[in-house]
Coordinates of C-alpha atoms in Angstrom, one line a residue:
Chain A
M1185 CA 94.0 57.2 50.4
R1186 CA 96.3 54.9 48.3
H1187 CA 94.0 51.8 49.2
R1188 CA 91.1 53.8 47.9
A1189 CA 92.4 54.7 44.9
A1190 CA 93.6 51.1 44.4
L1191 CA 90.2 50.1 45.0
A1192 CA 88.6 52.3 43.1
L1193 CA 90.7 51.5 40.3
L1194 CA 89.7 47.9 40.6
L1195 CA 85.9 48.5 40.5
G1196 CA 86.5 50.7 37.5
L1197 CA 84.7 53.2 39.3
V1198 CA 87.7 55.9 39.3
A1199 CA 87.7 59.1 37.2
C1200 CA 91.2 60.7 37.3
E1201 CA 92.3 64.0 36.1
V1202 CA 95.9 65.5 36.5
E1203 CA 96.1 68.9 37.8
D1204 CA 99.2 70.8 39.0
A1205 CA 101.0 67.3 39.0
A1206 CA 98.7 66.2 41.5
L1207 CA 96.2 63.1 41.0
S1208 CA 93.0 63.8 41.9
V1209 CA 90.5 60.9 42.4
I1210 CA 87.0 60.5 43.0
A1211 CA 86.1 57.6 44.9
P1212 CA 83.6 55.1 44.7
P1213 CA 80.5 56.4 46.0
E1214 CA 80.2 56.6 49.8
N1215 CA 76.9 55.4 51.4
P1216 CA 74.6 58.7 52.2
R1217 CA 75.5 58.4 56.4
E1218 CA 79.2 58.5 55.6
A1219 CA 78.8 61.3 52.9
Y1220 CA 76.8 63.3 55.4
L1221 CA 79.8 63.0 58.5
H1222 CA 82.3 63.8 55.5
R1223 CA 80.5 67.0 54.9
I1224 CA 80.6 68.3 58.4
E1225 CA 84.1 67.2 58.7
G1226 CA 84.9 69.3 55.4
A1227 CA 83.6 72.0 57.2
G1228 CA 86.0 72.0 60.1
L1229 CA 83.2 70.7 62.6
G1230 CA 84.3 67.4 63.1
E1231 CA 85.1 68.0 66.7
S1232 CA 82.1 70.2 67.1
A1233 CA 79.2 69.2 69.5
L1234 CA 77.2 68.7 66.6
A1235 CA 79.1 66.1 65.0
R1236 CA 79.8 64.2 68.3
D1237 CA 76.2 64.3 69.4
W1238 CA 74.9 62.7 66.1
A1239 CA 77.7 60.1 66.3
E1240 CA 76.9 59.5 70.1
H1241 CA 73.1 59.1 69.7
A1242 CA 73.7 56.6 66.7
R1243 CA 75.6 54.4 69.2
L1244 CA 73.3 55.1 72.0
A1245 CA 70.4 54.2 69.8
L1246 CA 72.0 50.6 68.8
T1247 CA 72.5 49.9 73.2
R1248 CA 68.6 51.1 73.5
A1249 CA 67.1 49.3 70.9
A1250 CA 63.7 47.8 72.4
R1251 CA 62.7 44.6 70.8
V1252 CA 59.3 45.1 69.3
S1253 CA 56.9 42.9 67.4
S1254 CA 56.2 43.2 63.8
P1255 CA 53.9 45.2 62.7
F1256 CA 54.9 48.0 64.8
R1257 CA 54.7 51.9 64.3
E1258 CA 56.2 54.7 66.2
T1259 CA 56.1 58.2 66.1
G1260 CA 58.9 60.1 68.0
S1261 CA 60.4 63.4 67.5
I1262 CA 63.0 65.0 65.3
D1263 CA 65.3 67.0 67.5
P1264 CA 68.2 69.6 66.7
D1265 CA 70.7 67.2 68.1
G1266 CA 70.3 64.4 65.5
T1267 CA 68.3 61.9 68.3
A1268 CA 68.1 58.4 66.6
H1269 CA 65.9 55.7 67.2
A1270 CA 66.2 52.1 67.0
W1271 CA 64.2 48.6 67.6
R1272 CA 64.8 45.0 67.4
L1273 CA 62.7 42.1 65.3
S1274 CA 63.3 38.3 65.0
V1275 CA 63.1 38.0 61.1
R1276 CA 63.6 34.4 59.3
H1277 CA 65.7 34.2 56.4
G1278 CA 63.3 34.6 53.5
Q1279 CA 61.5 37.5 55.6
R1280 CA 62.2 41.1 55.1
V1281 CA 61.4 44.2 57.2
R1282 CA 60.0 46.7 55.5
V1283 CA 60.5 50.3 56.9
D1284 CA 58.3 53.0 56.1
I1285 CA 59.0 56.7 57.4
A1286 CA 56.5 59.9 57.1
V1287 CA 57.9 63.0 58.5
Q1288 CA 55.5 65.7 59.9
G1289 CA 56.7 69.1 60.6
D1290 CA 60.1 69.9 59.0
T1291 CA 59.9 68.1 56.0
S1292 CA 63.4 69.1 54.7
S1293 CA 65.5 66.5 56.8
R1294 CA 66.6 63.0 55.6
I1295 CA 66.3 60.3 57.3
F1296 CA 69.1 57.6 57.4
V1297 CA 68.1 54.2 57.9
D1298 CA 70.4 51.5 58.5
A1299 CA 70.1 47.9 59.8
F1300 CA 72.6 45.7 61.6
R1301 CA 72.8 42.2 63.0
A1302 CA 75.0 40.9 66.1
G1303 CA 78.0 39.3 64.8
E1304 CA 81.2 37.8 66.2
S1305 CA 83.0 41.1 66.4
G1306 CA 80.0 43.4 67.5
L1307 CA 77.5 44.7 65.3
D1308 CA 77.6 44.1 61.3
D1309 CA 75.8 45.9 58.3
V1310 CA 73.2 44.5 57.0
P1311 CA 72.2 45.8 53.8
L1312 CA 69.0 47.9 52.4
R1313 CA 67.3 47.5 49.4
R1314 CA 64.5 49.9 47.9
V1315 CA 61.2 48.1 48.1
P1316 CA 60.4 47.4 44.6
A1317 CA 56.8 47.9 44.6
D1318 CA 56.6 51.3 44.8
G1319 CA 60.1 52.9 45.4
A1320 CA 59.3 54.3 48.8
G1321 CA 60.9 53.1 52.0
V1322 CA 63.8 50.5 52.5
A1323 CA 63.8 46.9 53.0
I1324 CA 66.0 44.9 54.9
E1325 CA 66.4 41.3 53.7
P1326 CA 69.0 39.3 56.5
E1327 CA 70.3 36.1 54.8
E1328 CA 70.5 34.5 58.0
D1329 CA 67.3 33.6 60.7
G1330 CA 68.1 36.2 63.7
E1331 CA 67.5 39.5 65.0
V1332 CA 68.0 42.7 63.2
I1333 CA 68.2 46.3 64.5
V1334 CA 66.5 48.7 62.5
R1335 CA 68.2 52.1 63.6
V1336 CA 66.9 55.6 61.8
Q1337 CA 68.3 58.4 62.3
P1338 CA 67.2 62.4 61.2
E1339 CA 70.1 65.0 59.9
L1340 CA 71.1 67.7 62.6
L1341 CA 69.5 70.7 63.4
H1342 CA 65.8 69.9 62.2
S1343 CA 62.7 69.6 64.3
G1344 CA 59.3 67.6 64.1
R1345 CA 58.1 64.9 64.3
L1346 CA 58.5 61.4 62.3
T1347 CA 56.4 57.9 62.3
V1348 CA 58.5 54.6 61.8
S1349 CA 56.2 51.8 60.6
L1350 CA 58.2 48.4 60.5
V1351 CA 56.4 45.2 59.0
V1352 CA 58.3 41.8 58.4
E1353 CA 56.9 40.3 55.3
P1354 CA 57.6 37.6 53.0
T1355 CA 60.1 38.6 50.2
L1356 CA 58.2 36.5 47.5
E1357 CA 54.6 36.4 46.8
F1358 CA 52.8 33.2 47.1
P1359 CA 53.3 31.1 44.2
V1360 CA 49.9 29.7 43.4
S1361 CA 46.9 32.0 42.4
G1362 CA 44.4 32.4 44.9
R1363 CA 45.7 30.2 47.6
G1364 CA 47.3 30.5 51.0
T1365 CA 49.3 28.8 53.6
P1366 CA 46.2 26.7 54.8
D1367 CA 47.1 24.7 51.2
V1368 CA 50.5 23.5 52.3
G1369 CA 50.6 20.1 52.9
S1370 CA 54.0 19.2 53.1
V1371 CA 56.6 21.3 54.7
F1372 CA 60.5 21.5 54.2
G1373 CA 62.2 18.9 55.7
D1374 CA 59.6 16.4 55.7
P1375 CA 60.8 12.6 55.0
R1376 CA 60.7 11.1 51.6
D1377 CA 61.3 7.9 50.1
G1378 CA 61.3 6.5 53.2
G1379 CA 63.4 8.5 55.1
A1380 CA 66.4 7.9 52.4
R1381 CA 65.8 11.9 51.8
A1382 CA 64.4 15.1 53.0
H1383 CA 61.7 17.0 51.3
H1384 CA 63.3 20.0 49.8
G1385 CA 60.4 22.1 49.4
I1386 CA 56.7 22.8 50.4
D1387 CA 53.5 21.4 48.7
I1388 CA 50.9 23.8 47.7
F1389 CA 47.7 22.0 46.9
A1390 CA 45.1 23.1 44.8
P1391 CA 42.6 22.1 41.9
R1392 CA 44.0 20.5 38.9
G1393 CA 44.5 23.9 36.5
T1394 CA 45.2 26.3 39.1
P1395 CA 47.4 29.3 37.7
V1396 CA 50.7 28.7 39.3
I1397 CA 52.7 32.2 39.3
A1398 CA 56.0 34.2 39.6
A1399 CA 57.1 34.8 43.0
T1400 CA 59.4 37.6 42.0
S1401 CA 60.6 38.9 38.7
G1402 CA 63.3 37.0 37.2
V1403 CA 64.3 35.0 34.3
V1404 CA 63.1 31.6 33.1
S1405 CA 66.1 29.5 33.2
R1406 CA 64.6 26.1 32.6
V1407 CA 61.8 24.4 31.0
N1408 CA 61.8 20.6 31.2
E1409 CA 60.3 17.3 32.2
T1410 CA 61.9 15.0 34.8
P1411 CA 61.1 11.9 36.3
R1412 CA 60.7 13.0 39.5
G1413 CA 59.7 16.5 39.2
G1414 CA 57.4 16.1 36.2
R1415 CA 57.0 19.5 34.2
V1416 CA 59.1 21.6 36.0
V1417 CA 60.1 25.5 35.3
W1418 CA 62.6 27.1 36.9
L1419 CA 62.9 30.8 37.7
S1420 CA 66.2 32.8 38.2
D1421 CA 66.1 35.3 41.3
G1422 CA 69.2 37.1 40.1
E1423 CA 68.6 40.1 42.6
R1424 CA 68.8 37.5 45.4
R1425 CA 70.9 34.7 44.0
Q1426 CA 68.4 32.5 44.0
S1427 CA 66.5 29.9 42.2
L1428 CA 62.6 29.2 42.5
Y1429 CA 61.8 25.5 41.4
Y1430 CA 58.3 24.9 40.2
A1431 CA 57.2 21.1 39.8
H1432 CA 54.4 18.5 38.9
L1433 CA 53.0 21.5 36.7
D1434 CA 50.0 20.3 34.5
S1435 CA 51.1 22.6 31.8
Q1436 CA 54.2 25.2 31.4
L1437 CA 53.3 28.5 29.9
V1438 CA 56.5 30.4 29.9
A1439 CA 59.4 29.8 27.4
R1440 CA 63.4 29.7 28.5
G1441 CA 64.5 32.9 28.6
Q1442 CA 61.3 34.8 29.1
Q1443 CA 61.7 37.5 31.5
V1444 CA 58.7 37.3 33.8
R1445 CA 57.2 40.1 36.6
P1446 CA 55.7 39.0 40.1
G1447 CA 52.1 37.6 39.8
D1448 CA 52.7 36.3 35.6
T1449 CA 51.5 32.8 35.2
L1450 CA 54.4 30.6 34.6
G1451 CA 51.9 27.1 34.4
L1452 CA 49.2 25.3 35.8
V1453 CA 48.9 23.0 38.8
G1454 CA 48.9 19.4 38.4
N1455 CA 50.6 16.1 39.5
T1456 CA 53.1 15.3 37.3
G1457 CA 56.5 13.4 37.7
N1458 CA 56.4 11.1 40.9
A1459 CA 53.2 13.2 41.9
R1460 CA 50.9 10.9 39.8
T1461 CA 49.6 8.9 43.0
T1462 CA 48.7 12.2 44.9
P1463 CA 46.0 14.9 44.5
P1464 CA 47.2 18.0 42.4
H1465 CA 49.7 20.3 44.0
L1466 CA 52.7 22.3 43.3
H1467 CA 55.8 21.3 44.4
F1468 CA 57.9 24.9 45.4
G1469 CA 61.4 25.2 45.9
I1470 CA 64.2 27.4 46.8
Y1471 CA 67.7 26.9 46.0
R1472 CA 70.2 29.6 47.1
R1473 CA 73.7 29.7 45.2
G1474 CA 76.3 28.0 46.7
R1475 CA 74.0 26.9 49.7
G1476 CA 71.6 24.5 48.2
P1477 CA 68.0 23.9 49.4
V1478 CA 66.3 26.4 51.7
D1479 CA 63.0 26.3 53.4
P1480 CA 60.5 28.5 50.8
L1481 CA 57.9 29.1 53.8
P1482 CA 59.1 31.9 55.3
F1483 CA 59.6 33.4 52.0
V1484 CA 56.0 33.1 51.0
R1485 CA 53.8 33.0 54.1
P1486 CA 51.5 35.8 54.7
T1487 CA 52.5 38.0 58.1
P1488 CA 50.2 40.5 59.9
T1489 CA 50.3 44.1 58.6
R1490 CA 47.7 45.6 60.1
L1491 CA 49.0 48.9 61.6
A1492 CA 46.7 51.5 63.5
E1493 CA 46.9 55.0 62.6
P1494 CA 49.2 57.5 64.7
G1495 CA 46.5 58.9 67.3
P1496 CA 46.2 62.1 69.5
D1497 CA 48.6 60.9 71.7
T1498 CA 51.2 61.5 69.3
L1499 CA 51.0 64.7 70.6
L1500 CA 52.7 64.1 73.4
V1501 CA 55.9 63.7 71.6
G1502 CA 58.8 65.6 73.1
R1503 CA 56.6 67.1 75.8
W1504 CA 57.1 66.6 79.8
T1505 CA 54.7 64.1 81.5
R1506 CA 54.2 62.7 84.6
A1507 CA 53.6 59.0 86.0
N1508 CA 49.6 59.5 86.7
A1509 CA 49.6 56.2 89.1
A1510 CA 51.6 55.0 92.4
D1511 CA 53.6 52.6 90.7
V1512 CA 54.3 52.8 86.9
V1513 CA 56.5 50.0 85.7
V1514 CA 59.0 50.8 83.0
R1515 CA 60.3 48.1 80.9
D1516 CA 62.7 48.1 77.8
A1517 CA 60.8 47.1 75.5
P1518 CA 57.0 48.2 74.5
A1519 CA 55.3 45.0 75.8
A1520 CA 54.6 43.4 79.1
A1521 CA 57.5 40.8 78.1
G1522 CA 59.9 43.5 78.5
E1523 CA 62.5 43.8 81.4
V1524 CA 61.5 46.2 84.0
V1525 CA 64.2 48.7 84.4
A1526 CA 62.2 51.2 86.6
R1527 CA 59.2 51.6 89.0
L1528 CA 58.0 55.1 89.4
P1529 CA 56.1 56.9 92.0
R1530 CA 52.9 59.3 91.1
G1531 CA 53.9 62.3 89.9
T1532 CA 57.5 61.6 88.5
A1533 CA 58.4 63.5 85.5
M1534 CA 59.4 61.9 82.2
R1535 CA 59.9 63.4 79.0
V1536 CA 58.3 61.6 76.2
V1537 CA 60.5 60.5 73.1
A1538 CA 58.2 58.3 71.5
V1539 CA 54.8 57.0 70.7
S1540 CA 53.5 53.6 69.5
E1541 CA 49.8 52.2 69.5
T1542 CA 50.1 51.2 73.4
S1543 CA 53.2 52.4 75.0
L1544 CA 55.1 55.6 75.5
H1545 CA 58.8 55.4 75.0
I1546 CA 60.1 57.8 77.9
H1547 CA 63.4 59.2 79.0
L1548 CA 63.6 59.8 82.9
P1549 CA 65.7 62.9 83.9
D1550 CA 68.6 60.3 85.1
G1551 CA 69.0 59.3 81.7
T1552 CA 66.9 56.3 82.1
H1553 CA 64.8 54.9 78.8
G1554 CA 62.1 52.8 78.8
Y1555 CA 58.6 52.1 77.8
I1556 CA 55.4 52.4 79.7
P1557 CA 51.8 51.8 78.9
T1558 CA 50.3 55.1 77.6
R1559 CA 47.4 55.3 79.9
A1560 CA 50.4 55.4 82.5
A1561 CA 51.2 59.1 82.0
E1562 CA 49.5 62.4 81.8
D1563 CA 50.7 65.8 80.2
A1564 CA 52.6 67.9 83.0
A1565 CA 51.3 71.3 81.2
N1566 CA 48.8 71.5 84.1
P1567 CA 50.0 72.0 87.5
L1568 CA 50.1 69.0 90.4
R1569 CA 50.2 71.7 93.0
G1570 CA 51.7 75.2 94.2
T1571 CA 54.3 75.7 96.6
V1572 CA 55.9 78.4 98.4
V1573 CA 59.7 78.9 97.9
A1574 CA 61.9 79.1 100.9
G1575 CA 64.7 81.8 100.7
G1576 CA 66.8 82.1 97.9
G1577 CA 65.4 78.5 95.9
R1578 CA 67.8 77.9 93.2
V1579 CA 65.9 76.8 90.0
M1580 CA 68.9 74.2 88.4
A1581 CA 68.9 72.9 84.5
V1582 CA 68.6 69.1 85.7
P1583 CA 67.3 67.4 88.8
A1584 CA 71.1 67.2 90.3
R1585 CA 73.1 68.9 92.8
D1586 CA 76.0 70.0 90.3
A1587 CA 73.8 71.2 87.5
A1588 CA 73.6 74.6 86.3
V1589 CA 71.5 77.2 88.1
I1590 CA 69.1 79.1 85.6
D1591 CA 67.1 81.1 88.2
V1592 CA 66.9 82.1 91.7
L1593 CA 63.7 82.3 93.1
D1594 CA 62.4 84.9 95.7
A1595 CA 61.7 83.9 99.1
G1596 CA 57.9 83.3 99.6
E1597 CA 57.3 83.3 95.8
R1598 CA 54.6 80.8 94.8
I1599 CA 55.2 78.4 92.2
D1600 CA 53.6 75.9 90.4
V1601 CA 54.9 72.1 90.6
H1602 CA 54.2 70.3 87.6
A1603 CA 56.0 67.0 88.3
V1604 CA 59.0 65.5 90.6
F1605 CA 62.0 63.5 90.2
G1606 CA 63.5 62.4 93.4
D1607 CA 64.1 65.2 95.6
Y1608 CA 63.7 67.4 93.0
L1609 CA 60.2 69.4 91.9
F1610 CA 60.0 70.2 88.3
V1611 CA 58.7 74.0 88.3
R1612 CA 57.4 76.9 86.7
T1613 CA 57.6 80.6 87.4
A1614 CA 55.3 82.9 85.7
D1615 CA 57.8 84.2 83.5
G1616 CA 60.9 82.2 84.0
P1617 CA 62.3 79.0 82.6
P1618 CA 61.0 75.6 83.4
G1619 CA 63.4 73.7 86.1
W1620 CA 63.9 71.7 88.7
L1621 CA 63.5 73.1 92.5
S1622 CA 65.3 71.1 95.5
V1623 CA 62.5 69.6 97.6
S1624 CA 64.5 71.7 100.8
D1625 CA 64.2 74.9 98.7
S1626 CA 60.5 74.8 98.7
Chain B
M870 CA 96.1 79.0 80.0
C871 CA 96.9 82.4 78.4
F872 CA 96.4 83.5 74.9
G873 CA 97.9 87.1 74.2
L874 CA 96.5 89.4 71.6
A875 CA 97.7 93.1 71.1
A876 CA 95.2 95.2 69.6
C877 CA 95.5 96.3 66.4
D878 CA 93.4 98.8 64.4
A879 CA 94.1 97.8 60.9
R880 CA 93.6 94.3 60.9
P881 CA 91.0 92.4 63.2
V882 CA 91.6 89.2 63.9
S883 CA 90.0 86.2 62.9
T884 CA 87.7 84.3 65.5
H885 CA 87.1 81.0 66.5
H886 CA 83.5 82.0 66.6
E887 CA 84.3 83.3 63.0
A888 CA 85.8 80.0 62.1
Y889 CA 83.0 78.3 63.5
A890 CA 80.3 80.4 62.0
D891 CA 81.9 79.7 58.5
G892 CA 82.1 75.7 59.2
L893 CA 77.8 75.9 59.9
R894 CA 77.6 77.7 56.3
E895 CA 79.8 75.5 54.6
A896 CA 77.8 72.3 56.0
G897 CA 74.8 74.0 54.9
F898 CA 73.4 74.4 58.6
A899 CA 73.3 78.2 58.3
E900 CA 70.0 77.9 56.1
L901 CA 68.8 75.8 58.7
P902 CA 66.4 77.6 61.5
A903 CA 68.6 76.9 64.6
G904 CA 71.7 77.4 62.5
A905 CA 70.4 80.6 61.3
A906 CA 69.2 81.3 65.1
W907 CA 72.9 80.8 66.1
L908 CA 74.2 83.2 64.0
E909 CA 71.7 85.6 64.9
A910 CA 71.9 85.4 68.5
G911 CA 75.7 86.1 68.2
T912 CA 75.2 89.0 66.1
A913 CA 72.2 90.5 68.1
A914 CA 74.7 90.2 71.1
L915 CA 77.2 92.2 69.7
D916 CA 74.9 94.9 68.2
D917 CA 73.5 95.5 71.8
P918 CA 75.9 94.9 74.3
E919 CA 74.8 94.8 78.2
P920 CA 76.7 98.0 80.1
G921 CA 79.3 97.0 82.4
A922 CA 82.5 98.1 83.8
L923 CA 86.0 96.8 84.8
P924 CA 86.1 94.3 86.9
L925 CA 83.3 92.0 85.6
H926 CA 82.0 89.4 87.2
V927 CA 79.3 87.6 85.9
E928 CA 77.5 84.2 86.3
G929 CA 74.6 83.1 84.4
W930 CA 73.5 80.0 82.1
F931 CA 73.0 79.5 78.4
P932 CA 70.1 77.1 77.6
D933 CA 71.5 73.9 75.4
D934 CA 68.2 73.8 73.4
S935 CA 68.1 77.0 72.0
P936 CA 71.0 79.3 70.6
A937 CA 71.8 82.1 72.9
A938 CA 74.7 84.9 73.3
R939 CA 75.6 87.6 75.5
A940 CA 77.8 90.3 75.3
W941 CA 78.8 93.4 77.7
R942 CA 80.1 96.8 77.0
V943 CA 83.4 98.2 79.0
A944 CA 85.4 100.9 79.4
V945 CA 89.1 100.8 78.8
T946 CA 92.1 103.4 79.1
E947 CA 94.9 103.4 76.9
G948 CA 97.8 101.5 77.7
Q949 CA 95.5 99.1 80.4
T950 CA 95.8 95.1 79.8
V951 CA 92.7 93.6 80.0
F952 CA 92.5 89.9 80.8
V953 CA 89.0 88.3 80.0
S954 CA 88.4 84.6 81.6
A955 CA 85.5 82.9 80.8
R956 CA 84.3 79.1 81.1
L957 CA 81.1 76.8 80.6
E958 CA 80.4 74.7 82.9
G959 CA 77.6 71.4 83.2
R960 CA 76.6 68.3 82.0
S961 CA 76.2 69.4 78.4
A962 CA 79.0 72.0 78.4
G963 CA 80.8 72.2 75.4
R964 CA 82.8 74.9 73.5
L965 CA 82.3 78.7 74.3
F966 CA 83.6 81.4 72.1
V967 CA 84.9 83.9 74.1
E968 CA 85.6 87.3 72.3
V969 CA 86.9 90.5 72.5
F970 CA 85.8 93.7 70.3
R971 CA 86.6 97.5 69.9
P972 CA 83.5 99.3 68.4
A973 CA 84.7 100.6 65.1
R974 CA 85.0 104.5 65.0
D975 CA 82.1 104.5 62.2
T976 CA 79.3 103.6 64.0
T977 CA 78.2 101.6 60.8
A978 CA 80.7 99.7 60.6
P979 CA 81.0 95.9 62.6
A980 CA 82.9 95.8 65.7
F981 CA 87.1 94.6 65.4
A982 CA 87.8 91.4 66.9
L983 CA 90.6 91.7 69.2
G984 CA 90.8 88.6 70.6
S985 CA 89.0 85.1 70.7
A986 CA 89.3 81.7 72.3
G987 CA 87.4 78.4 71.6
E988 CA 87.5 76.6 74.4
M989 CA 85.7 75.5 77.4
A990 CA 87.9 77.6 80.0
R991 CA 90.1 80.4 78.5
V992 CA 92.1 83.7 79.2
L993 CA 92.3 86.3 77.0
E994 CA 94.8 89.3 77.4
V995 CA 93.8 92.2 75.1
E996 CA 96.2 95.3 75.6
A997 CA 94.2 98.9 74.8
T998 CA 96.1 101.0 72.5
R999 CA 93.6 103.8 73.4
T1000 CA 90.9 105.0 75.5
T1001 CA 88.0 103.1 74.3
E1002 CA 85.3 100.7 75.1
L1003 CA 85.8 97.0 74.3
I1004 CA 83.0 94.7 74.1
I1005 CA 83.3 91.3 75.1
R1006 CA 81.2 88.4 73.8
L1007 CA 80.4 84.6 75.0
Q1008 CA 78.5 82.5 73.1
P1009 CA 78.5 78.6 73.4
E1010 CA 78.7 76.4 70.1
L1011 CA 75.5 74.7 69.0
L1012 CA 73.6 72.1 71.0
R1013 CA 75.9 73.2 74.3
G1014 CA 74.8 75.2 77.3
G1015 CA 75.2 75.7 80.9
R1016 CA 76.4 77.9 83.5
F1017 CA 79.0 80.2 82.4
V1018 CA 81.2 82.3 84.8
L1019 CA 83.1 85.2 83.1
D1020 CA 85.5 87.4 84.5
A1021 CA 87.3 90.5 83.4
A1022 CA 89.9 92.7 84.8
A1023 CA 92.4 95.4 83.7
D1024 CA 96.0 95.1 84.7
T1025 CA 95.3 92.4 86.8
P1026 CA 96.1 88.7 85.9
L1027 CA 93.0 86.6 86.8
D1028 CA 93.3 83.9 89.4
L1029 CA 91.6 80.9 87.7
A1030 CA 91.9 78.7 90.5
G1031 CA 90.1 81.4 92.8
I1032 CA 87.4 81.7 90.5
A1033 CA 87.0 77.8 90.0
R1034 CA 86.5 78.0 94.3
R1035 CA 83.7 80.9 93.9
R1036 CA 80.6 78.3 92.5
D1037 CA 78.0 78.8 94.9
G1038 CA 75.5 80.0 92.2
R1039 CA 74.2 83.0 94.0
H1040 CA 75.4 84.9 91.5
V1041 CA 73.3 84.2 88.6
S1042 CA 72.7 86.5 85.9
G1043 CA 69.2 85.0 84.4
V1044 CA 68.0 84.6 81.1
R1045 CA 64.7 86.6 81.7
G1046 CA 63.6 88.8 79.2
R1047 CA 66.8 88.1 77.2

C-alpha cells in the first residue's frame, strides 16, 4: 500500500482525505479487469468457484490460443463460468490487430479484451488502444514484429454468444491519394549511393501533382527544403512517438505547427532534391523516436479485410454434436496446417465452443480442445440409435468411472443414444437429464 | 472436523450460506439470472423441504450448470444431539453449504439457522433444546455440482471414514422432477 500511495503521489493522481486519523488514498485507475476482480474479492468471493473459474479460464485460454490468419471471425459462447477465448496472430511492426466484438443474447455483459506477446519471462501485456476511426472496438499495436495473443473474456454469470472479428491492418493511411502498394518502386533497405547507405523509406510513384496526404493525425513539425529531400514535410505522430517524412514534393501546402487529420493534403508529388533525374514520386519515411528509421511498408500496405457474415452454423455454439465421418481429424488451429491433436471415430461426442467460417472449435469430454471442419460434425439432438439398458444402468455426469451418478435406469428401459465417447454412450431418457452410460451397462 | 453449535431460540446464527449470498449481492451477481436463480433455489428448498427421518442417508447429484438446492425435514426430541455430515464429490466439486434450521413458531417467519458449514465435507453437531422439527439444507456454491452424500443421525457421532467407503452410487436420489 505504501508503494501504491507513493506511485500515486508521483503520478499526481492521488486524492487524499483525512478521516478518523486514517489516510485514505484513491489509487490511480486500475485496468477494468483488475477492477472487476477486486470487486469480486471485496465482496468476499475471492476464494469462491466464481473467482477461481474466471481466473483459470483466463489462464487456460492463453495456453490454448489457436494460431489463426487475418481476417478471422469466430462466434463463441458466453458461459456463466466466464469461459475465455484466445487466438494467436502474426503482426508486423506498423500493423495493428483490430478487435471488434458483437454480443448476441445477454448484452449486459462487459467483455474484457487483453493482448499479450511472448516475452523473456512468459507473456507480456501489449497495450490496447481505442480504434480512433469510430470509437468502437479496440486495436492492438505491437512495437515489434511477432505473434500476438488476443484474449476476450466476458464477465461471470452471463449467457449468450459473442462474435469476435480480428483484422490485421495498417496503422496508417496510404500517403499518396489514389495510389496503392503496386506503385511502390523502392523499398526500405535498398542500397543507395553505390551501397554507401541504405534507403530509409519507400518510394511511391505517381503523376506529378498527385496529392500527398497525412497518413495519420498529427502536427506538421517542419516544412523546408534540403539538397537530398528537396521540398519536404515532417508530420509528428505524437500518439505513436514517431515522425513521418514526405520528400521530393513538387509543392508544400501546409505550414509548420498546423494540425492535420488523416487524409488532409500536405503537398503534391514531385521530384525535387536528389530525385531530379527520376520520375515524380513520394519518398515516404518513418522515424521512431529513439530508434531511427523503420520500414514504412507494414504501416501503409493494405491487407485483406473481407470477413464472411456469421452463418447458420453459429446455432451449434454450446451444443453437443457428433463426428459424422469415420476419421475426423482434430487440429490445434482452424486450418489444415494445424497440428493433429486427435482423430475421432464416427459418432464421437463433442461440444461446440465456437464456430468460424469453415471450422468448429470443439471440446471433447476428456478436456481435449481443437478444431475440425464444420462439415465433419452434425447436431447430436437427433438420436443415433436406441439401446436397452442392462440391470441398474447408471447415468454419469461425465464419461468417467469416478464421475457423479445422476440417474439410475431400470433394467430393460429403452433409451436413445445420441453419441459415443470411448466406452460410454451419451444418452437421454424420456424425463431424465442427459448423461453418460457405460457400454457395459447397455 | 466438527463444528459444534447449540440451538438458541433468540439468536439465529449467521450462516456461511448467508455470507456467500451477501457476497453475491455485493458483487452485483444477485441481479443476474444465474445469481438470482441460486438465491431462489436456496429459498425454495427451505420453504418446501422433503420429508425425512433420522437416521437420514441421502445420496444425490447437483448439476454444476444450473443452481439447485435440497432440504429435508426431520423430527428431533428435546435433548437429542443431531450430527449432520455432508460432502460433495466429483470433478467439479466445490463448497457445499450445509445448514440446519428450526422452523419458527410463527409459520410466516423465516426459519432459524442453528448451524452451518461451508466446506466440501463437514460435520455439524446441533443440540435440540426442545422437541421439534429441524430442516437440513444442502446447496453447492455457484458453478459447482457433483454427487453429494448426506448423513444425519441423533446422538451417534458419525463415522466419516465409514461413509466414504459407501460410494457405490446405488443410493442415488435423482433430480427428476425437482
